[in-house]
JSON list of C-alpha atoms in Angstrom, two decimals:
[
{"chain": "A", "resi": 1, "resn": "MET", "atom": "CA", "xyz": [44.86, -17.64, -20.06]},
{"chain": "A", "resi": 2, "resn": "LYS", "atom": "CA", "xyz": [41.08, -18.09, -19.65]},
{"chain": "A", "resi": 3, "resn": "GLN", "atom": "CA", "xyz": [41.17, -16.59, -16.19]},
{"chain": "A", "resi": 4, "resn": "PHE", "atom": "CA", "xyz": [43.16, -13.62, -17.27]},
{"chain": "A", "resi": 5, "resn": "ARG", "atom": "CA", "xyz": [40.54, -13.12, -19.95]},
{"chain": "A", "resi": 6, "resn": "THR", "atom": "CA", "xyz": [37.66, -13.32, -17.59]},
{"chain": "A", "resi": 7, "resn": "LEU", "atom": "CA", "xyz": [39.55, -10.87, -15.33]},
{"chain": "A", "resi": 8, "resn": "VAL", "atom": "CA", "xyz": [40.06, -8.47, -17.98]},
{"chain": "A", "resi": 9, "resn": "LEU", "atom": "CA", "xyz": [36.47, -8.60, -19.16]},
{"chain": "A", "resi": 10, "resn": "ALA", "atom": "CA", "xyz": [35.36, -8.17, -15.51]},
{"chain": "A", "resi": 11, "resn": "ALA", "atom": "CA", "xyz": [37.51, -5.14, -15.15]},
{"chain": "A", "resi": 12, "resn": "ALA", "atom": "CA", "xyz": [36.37, -3.60, -18.37]},
{"chain": "A", "resi": 13, "resn": "LEU", "atom": "CA", "xyz": [32.74, -4.16, -17.60]},
{"chain": "A", "resi": 14, "resn": "SER", "atom": "CA", "xyz": [32.95, -2.64, -14.16]},
{"chain": "A", "resi": 15, "resn": "THR", "atom": "CA", "xyz": [34.82, 0.26, -15.51]},
{"chain": "A", "resi": 16, "resn": "GLY", "atom": "CA", "xyz": [32.20, 0.75, -18.26]},
{"chain": "A", "resi": 17, "resn": "MET", "atom": "CA", "xyz": [29.28, 0.53, -15.74]},
{"chain": "A", "resi": 18, "resn": "ALA", "atom": "CA", "xyz": [30.96, 3.18, -13.54]},
{"chain": "A", "resi": 19, "resn": "GLY", "atom": "CA", "xyz": [30.65, 5.57, -16.39]},
{"chain": "A", "resi": 20, "resn": "CYS", "atom": "CA", "xyz": [26.86, 5.05, -16.72]},
{"chain": "A", "resi": 21, "resn": "SER", "atom": "CA", "xyz": [26.34, 8.45, -14.82]},
{"chain": "A", "resi": 22, "resn": "VAL", "atom": "CA", "xyz": [27.42, 10.08, -17.98]},
{"chain": "A", "resi": 23, "resn": "PHE", "atom": "CA", "xyz": [23.99, 9.05, -19.37]},
{"chain": "A", "resi": 24, "resn": "ASP", "atom": "CA", "xyz": [22.12, 10.77, -16.44]},
{"chain": "A", "resi": 25, "resn": "TRP", "atom": "CA", "xyz": [20.31, 12.92, -18.97]},
{"chain": "A", "resi": 26, "resn": "MET", "atom": "CA", "xyz": [18.56, 9.83, -20.62]},
{"chain": "A", "resi": 27, "resn": "VAL", "atom": "CA", "xyz": [17.14, 8.92, -17.08]},
{"chain": "A", "resi": 28, "resn": "TYR", "atom": "CA", "xyz": [13.38, 10.17, -16.62]},
{"chain": "A", "resi": 29, "resn": "LYS", "atom": "CA", "xyz": [12.99, 11.96, -13.39]},
{"chain": "A", "resi": 30, "resn": "ILE", "atom": "CA", "xyz": [9.34, 12.84, -12.36]},
{"chain": "A", "resi": 31, "resn": "ASP", "atom": "CA", "xyz": [8.19, 16.37, -11.62]},
{"chain": "A", "resi": 32, "resn": "ILE", "atom": "CA", "xyz": [7.21, 16.84, -8.03]},
{"chain": "A", "resi": 33, "resn": "PRO", "atom": "CA", "xyz": [4.25, 19.18, -7.32]},
{"chain": "A", "resi": 34, "resn": "GLN", "atom": "CA", "xyz": [3.28, 19.84, -3.61]},
{"chain": "A", "resi": 35, "resn": "GLY", "atom": "CA", "xyz": [0.72, 21.81, -1.93]},
{"chain": "A", "resi": 36, "resn": "ASN", "atom": "CA", "xyz": [-2.21, 23.85, -3.19]},
{"chain": "A", "resi": 37, "resn": "PHE", "atom": "CA", "xyz": [-2.11, 24.60, -6.77]},
{"chain": "A", "resi": 38, "resn": "ILE", "atom": "CA", "xyz": [-3.98, 28.15, -7.04]},
{"chain": "A", "resi": 39, "resn": "GLU", "atom": "CA", "xyz": [-4.65, 29.73, -10.24]},
{"chain": "A", "resi": 40, "resn": "GLN", "atom": "CA", "xyz": [-4.88, 33.61, -10.63]},
{"chain": "A", "resi": 41, "resn": "VAL", "atom": "CA", "xyz": [-8.51, 33.18, -11.54]},
{"chain": "A", "resi": 42, "resn": "GLN", "atom": "CA", "xyz": [-9.27, 31.59, -8.14]},
{"chain": "A", "resi": 43, "resn": "VAL", "atom": "CA", "xyz": [-7.58, 34.67, -6.27]},
{"chain": "A", "resi": 44, "resn": "GLU", "atom": "CA", "xyz": [-9.54, 37.07, -8.37]},
{"chain": "A", "resi": 45, "resn": "LYS", "atom": "CA", "xyz": [-12.68, 35.68, -6.87]},
{"chain": "A", "resi": 46, "resn": "LEU", "atom": "CA", "xyz": [-11.62, 36.60, -3.32]},
{"chain": "A", "resi": 47, "resn": "ARG", "atom": "CA", "xyz": [-13.27, 39.66, -1.66]},
{"chain": "A", "resi": 48, "resn": "ILE", "atom": "CA", "xyz": [-12.77, 41.39, 1.49]},
{"chain": "A", "resi": 49, "resn": "GLY", "atom": "CA", "xyz": [-15.35, 40.32, 4.20]},
{"chain": "A", "resi": 50, "resn": "MET", "atom": "CA", "xyz": [-15.69, 36.66, 2.70]},
{"chain": "A", "resi": 51, "resn": "THR", "atom": "CA", "xyz": [-16.32, 34.03, 5.56]},
{"chain": "A", "resi": 52, "resn": "ARG", "atom": "CA", "xyz": [-14.00, 31.28, 6.10]},
{"chain": "A", "resi": 53, "resn": "GLU", "atom": "CA", "xyz": [-16.29, 28.79, 4.40]},
{"chain": "A", "resi": 54, "resn": "GLN", "atom": "CA", "xyz": [-16.45, 31.00, 1.28]},
{"chain": "A", "resi": 55, "resn": "VAL", "atom": "CA", "xyz": [-12.58, 31.11, 1.12]},
{"chain": "A", "resi": 56, "resn": "GLU", "atom": "CA", "xyz": [-12.34, 27.31, 1.53]},
{"chain": "A", "resi": 57, "resn": "PHE", "atom": "CA", "xyz": [-14.89, 26.92, -1.45]},
{"chain": "A", "resi": 58, "resn": "VAL", "atom": "CA", "xyz": [-12.87, 29.25, -3.72]},
{"chain": "A", "resi": 59, "resn": "LEU", "atom": "CA", "xyz": [-9.35, 28.14, -2.83]},
{"chain": "A", "resi": 60, "resn": "GLY", "atom": "CA", "xyz": [-9.78, 24.72, -1.16]},
{"chain": "A", "resi": 61, "resn": "ARG", "atom": "CA", "xyz": [-8.28, 23.88, 2.21]},
{"chain": "A", "resi": 62, "resn": "PRO", "atom": "CA", "xyz": [-5.20, 25.52, 3.22]},
{"chain": "A", "resi": 63, "resn": "VAL", "atom": "CA", "xyz": [-1.82, 23.80, 3.45]},
{"chain": "A", "resi": 64, "resn": "LEU", "atom": "CA", "xyz": [-1.29, 25.29, 6.99]},
{"chain": "A", "resi": 65, "resn": "ARG", "atom": "CA", "xyz": [-3.58, 26.99, 9.53]},
{"chain": "A", "resi": 66, "resn": "ASP", "atom": "CA", "xyz": [-1.31, 28.80, 11.98]},
{"chain": "A", "resi": 67, "resn": "SER", "atom": "CA", "xyz": [-1.52, 27.04, 15.50]},
{"chain": "A", "resi": 68, "resn": "PHE", "atom": "CA", "xyz": [-0.61, 30.21, 17.46]},
{"chain": "A", "resi": 69, "resn": "ALA", "atom": "CA", "xyz": [-2.62, 32.70, 15.21]},
{"chain": "A", "resi": 70, "resn": "SER", "atom": "CA", "xyz": [-5.78, 30.92, 14.10]},
{"chain": "A", "resi": 71, "resn": "ASN", "atom": "CA", "xyz": [-6.66, 34.03, 12.12]},
{"chain": "A", "resi": 72, "resn": "LYS", "atom": "CA", "xyz": [-4.11, 33.15, 9.27]},
{"chain": "A", "resi": 73, "resn": "TRP", "atom": "CA", "xyz": [-4.39, 30.44, 6.42]},
{"chain": "A", "resi": 74, "resn": "TYR", "atom": "CA", "xyz": [-1.34, 29.64, 4.35]},
{"chain": "A", "resi": 75, "resn": "TYR", "atom": "CA", "xyz": [-1.71, 28.35, 0.84]},
{"chain": "A", "resi": 76, "resn": "VAL", "atom": "CA", "xyz": [1.80, 27.16, -0.40]},
{"chain": "A", "resi": 77, "resn": "TYR", "atom": "CA", "xyz": [2.56, 25.44, -3.68]},
{"chain": "A", "resi": 78, "resn": "GLN", "atom": "CA", "xyz": [5.97, 24.14, -4.71]},
{"chain": "A", "resi": 79, "resn": "PHE", "atom": "CA", "xyz": [6.83, 22.51, -8.05]},
{"chain": "A", "resi": 80, "resn": "LYS", "atom": "CA", "xyz": [10.39, 20.86, -8.63]},
{"chain": "A", "resi": 81, "resn": "ASN", "atom": "CA", "xyz": [10.90, 20.09, -12.15]},
{"chain": "A", "resi": 82, "resn": "GLY", "atom": "CA", "xyz": [12.40, 16.62, -12.50]},
{"chain": "A", "resi": 83, "resn": "ARG", "atom": "CA", "xyz": [14.63, 17.39, -15.53]},
{"chain": "A", "resi": 84, "resn": "THR", "atom": "CA", "xyz": [16.21, 20.68, -14.50]},
{"chain": "A", "resi": 85, "resn": "ASN", "atom": "CA", "xyz": [15.69, 20.72, -10.74]},
{"chain": "A", "resi": 86, "resn": "GLU", "atom": "CA", "xyz": [14.31, 24.05, -11.06]},
{"chain": "A", "resi": 87, "resn": "LEU", "atom": "CA", "xyz": [12.22, 24.91, -7.93]},
{"chain": "A", "resi": 88, "resn": "THR", "atom": "CA", "xyz": [9.04, 27.10, -8.36]},
{"chain": "A", "resi": 89, "resn": "ARG", "atom": "CA", "xyz": [7.33, 28.37, -5.22]},
{"chain": "A", "resi": 90, "resn": "ARG", "atom": "CA", "xyz": [4.12, 30.41, -4.90]},
{"chain": "A", "resi": 91, "resn": "GLU", "atom": "CA", "xyz": [2.43, 31.48, -1.51]},
{"chain": "A", "resi": 92, "resn": "LEU", "atom": "CA", "xyz": [-0.87, 33.14, -0.56]},
{"chain": "A", "resi": 93, "resn": "VAL", "atom": "CA", "xyz": [-1.66, 34.11, 2.96]},
{"chain": "A", "resi": 94, "resn": "VAL", "atom": "CA", "xyz": [-5.22, 34.91, 4.08]},
{"chain": "A", "resi": 95, "resn": "ARG", "atom": "CA", "xyz": [-5.70, 36.79, 7.25]},
{"chain": "A", "resi": 96, "resn": "PHE", "atom": "CA", "xyz": [-9.06, 36.88, 8.99]},
{"chain": "A", "resi": 97, "resn": "GLU", "atom": "CA", "xyz": [-10.50, 39.38, 11.54]},
{"chain": "A", "resi": 98, "resn": "ASP", "atom": "CA", "xyz": [-13.95, 38.24, 13.20]},
{"chain": "A", "resi": 99, "resn": "ASP", "atom": "CA", "xyz": [-13.98, 35.32, 11.00]},
{"chain": "A", "resi": 100, "resn": "VAL", "atom": "CA", "xyz": [-13.95, 37.19, 7.80]},
{"chain": "A", "resi": 101, "resn": "VAL", "atom": "CA", "xyz": [-11.15, 38.10, 5.25]},
{"chain": "A", "resi": 102, "resn": "ALA", "atom": "CA", "xyz": [-9.34, 41.31, 6.28]},
{"chain": "A", "resi": 103, "resn": "GLU", "atom": "CA", "xyz": [-6.18, 40.92, 4.04]},
{"chain": "A", "resi": 104, "resn": "VAL", "atom": "CA", "xyz": [-4.71, 38.66, 1.59]},
{"chain": "A", "resi": 105, "resn": "GLU", "atom": "CA", "xyz": [-0.94, 38.77, 0.47]},
{"chain": "A", "resi": 106, "resn": "GLY", "atom": "CA", "xyz": [1.42, 36.70, -1.44]},
{"chain": "A", "resi": 107, "resn": "ASP", "atom": "CA", "xyz": [2.71, 35.94, -4.85]},
{"chain": "A", "resi": 108, "resn": "TYR", "atom": "CA", "xyz": [-0.68, 36.51, -6.66]},
{"chain": "A", "resi": 109, "resn": "ASN", "atom": "CA", "xyz": [-2.42, 39.81, -7.93]},
{"chain": "A", "resi": 110, "resn": "LEU", "atom": "CA", "xyz": [-5.68, 40.60, -6.07]},
{"chain": "A", "resi": 111, "resn": "SER", "atom": "CA", "xyz": [-8.60, 41.76, -8.42]},
{"chain": "A", "resi": 112, "resn": "ASP", "atom": "CA", "xyz": [-9.68, 45.49, -8.54]},
{"chain": "A", "resi": 113, "resn": "GLU", "atom": "CA", "xyz": [-12.87, 44.47, -6.99]},
{"chain": "A", "resi": 114, "resn": "PHE", "atom": "CA", "xyz": [-11.14, 42.93, -3.91]},
{"chain": "A", "resi": 115, "resn": "MET", "atom": "CA", "xyz": [-12.13, 45.74, -1.62]},
{"chain": "A", "resi": 116, "resn": "THR", "atom": "CA", "xyz": [-15.69, 45.55, -2.65]},
{"chain": "A", "resi": 117, "resn": "PRO", "atom": "CA", "xyz": [-17.63, 43.13, -0.41]},
{"chain": "A", "resi": 118, "resn": "LEU", "atom": "CA", "xyz": [-19.72, 40.46, -1.97]},
{"chain": "A", "resi": 119, "resn": "ASP", "atom": "CA", "xyz": [-22.98, 41.99, -0.69]},
{"chain": "A", "resi": 120, "resn": "ALA", "atom": "CA", "xyz": [-22.19, 45.56, -1.41]},
{"chain": "A", "resi": 121, "resn": "GLY", "atom": "CA", "xyz": [-24.62, 45.70, -4.27]},
{"chain": "A", "resi": 122, "resn": "ARG", "atom": "CA", "xyz": [-27.50, 44.10, -2.43]},
{"chain": "A", "resi": 123, "resn": "PRO", "atom": "CA", "xyz": [-30.09, 46.03, -0.49]}
]
């Protein structure tokens, strides 16, 4: 009789533990940020004609420098929400010609002054 009670208790316990996935919402899952977090304010500081050093000062080092076309820098940010598994991805690609910014494209808005070089107002 005692063995039967132990067997029933073990079966009930293992059945109960198998249902723990029902409480998945109670488990804390961390958020996972990856890449370069870039704010709109930083992108608005970019100007055509900026050097590579100036871009790196404003945005930081790029996540990827194209091996085959060294004139492109890629800034990629990805955020995965631990609770909802929602994935947010933002990209910015800076293209250089003669080591100065020629074009910027991606998920950010450029400022109205982007086409005005930094030294345009200087004599």
